[in-house]
Amino acid sequence: KTLAEIRQSIPEDCFTISPLRSWMTLIRISSLLVFCLFLEAKTESLLLLIPVWLLHGQVLVGLFVLGHDCGHNSFSRSRLTNIIVGHAAFSPLGNGLINWTVTHNHHHAH
């Protein structure tokens, strides 16, 4: 299949910014991050920490996806909102929105 054929197979609503979906995702990921940090602070058993660490890893992937969307200006219609949320999403990952955007744009160009 060609790239155009693949794009045509994607439903149109996938190309539309949904503020409700964006903000609910941010709230869900932020809540799970706080929950993981709480469990990590309170759990004394290494065996019980393992599933918490796995969940925490998935939450960090969620933060990356949010930052990725902000870098593509697809989290919000507002450029300023994309910048603020993007910085907040990438910060716990030890990365910056601007650094990520520059390298990611290079990735898309090549």
PDB file of C-alpha atoms in Angstrom:
ATOM      1  CA  LYS A   1       0.000   0.000   0.000  1.00  0.00           C
ATOM      2  CA  THR A   2       1.064   3.561  -0.581  1.00  0.00           C
ATOM      3  CA  LEU A   3       1.267   6.163   2.167  1.00  0.00           C
ATOM      4  CA  ALA A   4      -1.765   7.928   0.681  1.00  0.00           C
ATOM      5  CA  GLU A   5      -3.787   4.697   0.818  1.00  0.00           C
ATOM      6  CA  ILE A   6      -2.789   4.130   4.435  1.00  0.00           C
ATOM      7  CA  ARG A   7      -3.758   7.694   5.377  1.00  0.00           C
ATOM      8  CA  GLN A   8      -7.136   7.255   3.665  1.00  0.00           C
ATOM      9  CA  SER A   9      -7.809   4.150   5.758  1.00  0.00           C
ATOM     10  CA  ILE A  10      -7.478   6.168   9.007  1.00  0.00           C
ATOM     11  CA  PRO A  11     -10.821   7.544  10.255  1.00  0.00           C
ATOM     12  CA  GLU A  12     -11.197  11.318   9.857  1.00  0.00           C
ATOM     13  CA  ASP A  13     -11.752  11.887  13.600  1.00  0.00           C
ATOM     14  CA  CYS A  14      -8.153  10.754  14.190  1.00  0.00           C
ATOM     15  CA  PHE A  15      -7.031  13.942  12.449  1.00  0.00           C
ATOM     16  CA  THR A  16      -9.258  16.185  14.577  1.00  0.00           C
ATOM     17  CA  ILE A  17      -8.086  17.685  17.868  1.00  0.00           C
ATOM     18  CA  SER A  18     -10.455  16.717  20.679  1.00  0.00           C
ATOM     19  CA  PRO A  19      -9.956  19.053  23.664  1.00  0.00           C
ATOM     20  CA  LEU A  20     -11.961  16.785  25.971  1.00  0.00           C
ATOM     21  CA  ARG A  21      -9.951  13.701  25.027  1.00  0.00           C
ATOM     22  CA  SER A  22      -6.659  15.628  25.324  1.00  0.00           C
ATOM     23  CA  TRP A  23      -7.383  17.079  28.768  1.00  0.00           C
ATOM     24  CA  MET A  24      -8.879  13.845  30.122  1.00  0.00           C
ATOM     25  CA  THR A  25      -5.741  12.005  29.003  1.00  0.00           C
ATOM     26  CA  LEU A  26      -3.545  14.571  30.758  1.00  0.00           C
ATOM     27  CA  ILE A  27      -5.615  14.239  33.949  1.00  0.00           C
ATOM     28  CA  ARG A  28      -5.518  10.421  33.775  1.00  0.00           C
ATOM     29  CA  ILE A  29      -1.748  10.268  33.205  1.00  0.00           C
ATOM     30  CA  SER A  30      -1.042  12.881  35.903  1.00  0.00           C
ATOM     31  CA  SER A  31      -3.252  11.057  38.405  1.00  0.00           C
ATOM     32  CA  LEU A  32      -1.560   7.747  37.660  1.00  0.00           C
ATOM     33  CA  LEU A  33       1.857   9.362  38.062  1.00  0.00           C
ATOM     34  CA  VAL A  34       0.932  10.679  41.515  1.00  0.00           C
ATOM     35  CA  PHE A  35      -0.552   7.280  42.393  1.00  0.00           C
ATOM     36  CA  CYS A  36       2.657   5.471  41.349  1.00  0.00           C
ATOM     37  CA  LEU A  37       4.854   7.867  43.326  1.00  0.00           C
ATOM     38  CA  PHE A  38       2.618   7.379  46.380  1.00  0.00           C
ATOM     39  CA  LEU A  39       2.782   3.583  46.088  1.00  0.00           C
ATOM     40  CA  GLU A  40       6.543   3.650  45.587  1.00  0.00           C
ATOM     41  CA  ALA A  41       6.953   5.750  48.724  1.00  0.00           C
ATOM     42  CA  LYS A  42       4.688   3.524  50.839  1.00  0.00           C
ATOM     43  CA  THR A  43       5.598   0.040  49.565  1.00  0.00           C
ATOM     44  CA  GLU A  44       8.348  -1.690  51.509  1.00  0.00           C
ATOM     45  CA  SER A  45       8.335  -5.052  49.731  1.00  0.00           C
ATOM     46  CA  LEU A  46      10.500  -5.357  46.623  1.00  0.00           C
ATOM     47  CA  LEU A  47       8.151  -8.005  45.274  1.00  0.00           C
ATOM     48  CA  LEU A  48       5.190  -5.618  45.530  1.00  0.00           C
ATOM     49  CA  LEU A  49       7.200  -2.786  43.980  1.00  0.00           C
ATOM     50  CA  ILE A  50       7.758  -4.641  40.711  1.00  0.00           C
ATOM     51  CA  PRO A  51       4.187  -4.234  39.389  1.00  0.00           C
ATOM     52  CA  VAL A  52       4.208  -0.598  40.551  1.00  0.00           C
ATOM     53  CA  TRP A  53       7.412  -0.012  38.570  1.00  0.00           C
ATOM     54  CA  LEU A  54       5.809  -1.619  35.511  1.00  0.00           C
ATOM     55  CA  LEU A  55       2.791   0.675  35.839  1.00  0.00           C
ATOM     56  CA  HIS A  56       5.086   3.656  36.393  1.00  0.00           C
ATOM     57  CA  GLY A  57       6.915   2.779  33.168  1.00  0.00           C
ATOM     58  CA  GLN A  58       3.637   2.744  31.272  1.00  0.00           C
ATOM     59  CA  VAL A  59       2.730   6.123  32.774  1.00  0.00           C
ATOM     60  CA  LEU A  60       6.053   7.536  31.558  1.00  0.00           C
ATOM     61  CA  VAL A  61       5.242   6.259  28.068  1.00  0.00           C
ATOM     62  CA  GLY A  62       1.916   8.095  28.381  1.00  0.00           C
ATOM     63  CA  LEU A  63       3.783  11.295  29.256  1.00  0.00           C
ATOM     64  CA  PHE A  64       5.986  10.798  26.211  1.00  0.00           C
ATOM     65  CA  VAL A  65       2.947  10.367  23.956  1.00  0.00           C
ATOM     66  CA  LEU A  66       1.412  13.561  25.381  1.00  0.00           C
ATOM     67  CA  GLY A  67       4.679  15.431  24.794  1.00  0.00           C
ATOM     68  CA  HIS A  68       4.863  13.981  21.286  1.00  0.00           C
ATOM     69  CA  ASP A  69       1.360  15.240  20.524  1.00  0.00           C
ATOM     70  CA  CYS A  70       2.272  18.674  21.873  1.00  0.00           C
ATOM     71  CA  GLY A  71       5.402  18.705  19.729  1.00  0.00           C
ATOM     72  CA  HIS A  72       3.187  18.131  16.687  1.00  0.00           C
ATOM     73  CA  ASN A  73       0.713  20.789  17.946  1.00  0.00           C
ATOM     74  CA  SER A  74      -2.015  18.159  18.096  1.00  0.00           C
ATOM     75  CA  PHE A  75      -2.813  18.226  21.824  1.00  0.00           C
ATOM     76  CA  SER A  76      -4.540  21.594  21.601  1.00  0.00           C
ATOM     77  CA  ARG A  77      -5.478  24.182  18.998  1.00  0.00           C
ATOM     78  CA  SER A  78      -3.528  26.690  21.117  1.00  0.00           C
ATOM     79  CA  ARG A  79       0.192  26.840  20.379  1.00  0.00           C
ATOM     80  CA  LEU A  80       0.879  28.203  23.889  1.00  0.00           C
ATOM     81  CA  THR A  81      -1.048  25.321  25.486  1.00  0.00           C
ATOM     82  CA  ASN A  82       0.933  22.811  23.405  1.00  0.00           C
ATOM     83  CA  ILE A  83       4.182  24.429  24.570  1.00  0.00           C
ATOM     84  CA  ILE A  84       3.233  24.480  28.270  1.00  0.00           C
ATOM     85  CA  VAL A  85       1.801  20.946  28.356  1.00  0.00           C
ATOM     86  CA  GLY A  86       4.661  19.665  26.204  1.00  0.00           C
ATOM     87  CA  HIS A  87       7.274  21.036  28.614  1.00  0.00           C
ATOM     88  CA  ALA A  88       5.349  19.590  31.572  1.00  0.00           C
ATOM     89  CA  ALA A  89       5.056  16.171  29.888  1.00  0.00           C
ATOM     90  CA  PHE A  90       8.711  15.921  28.859  1.00  0.00           C
ATOM     91  CA  SER A  91      10.153  17.341  32.080  1.00  0.00           C
ATOM     92  CA  PRO A  92       9.782  14.153  34.202  1.00  0.00           C
ATOM     93  CA  LEU A  93      11.449  12.272  31.353  1.00  0.00           C
ATOM     94  CA  GLY A  94      14.576  14.415  31.591  1.00  0.00           C
ATOM     95  CA  ASN A  95      13.960  15.873  28.167  1.00  0.00           C
ATOM     96  CA  GLY A  96      12.863  19.239  26.867  1.00  0.00           C
ATOM     97  CA  LEU A  97      10.133  20.006  24.372  1.00  0.00           C
ATOM     98  CA  ILE A  98      12.411  22.136  22.198  1.00  0.00           C
ATOM     99  CA  ASN A  99      15.231  19.556  22.117  1.00  0.00           C
ATOM    100  CA  TRP A 100      12.760  16.793  21.327  1.00  0.00           C
ATOM    101  CA  THR A 101      11.033  18.836  18.617  1.00  0.00           C
ATOM    102  CA  VAL A 102      14.314  19.647  16.850  1.00  0.00           C
ATOM    103  CA  THR A 103      15.486  16.042  16.822  1.00  0.00           C
ATOM    104  CA  HIS A 104      12.035  14.687  15.976  1.00  0.00           C
ATOM    105  CA  ASN A 105      11.634  17.088  13.068  1.00  0.00           C
ATOM    106  CA  HIS A 106      15.013  15.860  11.817  1.00  0.00           C
ATOM    107  CA  HIS A 107      13.669  12.303  12.109  1.00  0.00           C
ATOM    108  CA  HIS A 108      10.625  13.218  10.002  1.00  0.00           C
ATOM    109  CA  ALA A 109      12.787  14.962   7.401  1.00  0.00           C
ATOM    110  CA  HIS A 110      15.060  11.936   6.972  1.00  0.00           C
TER     111      HIS A 110
END
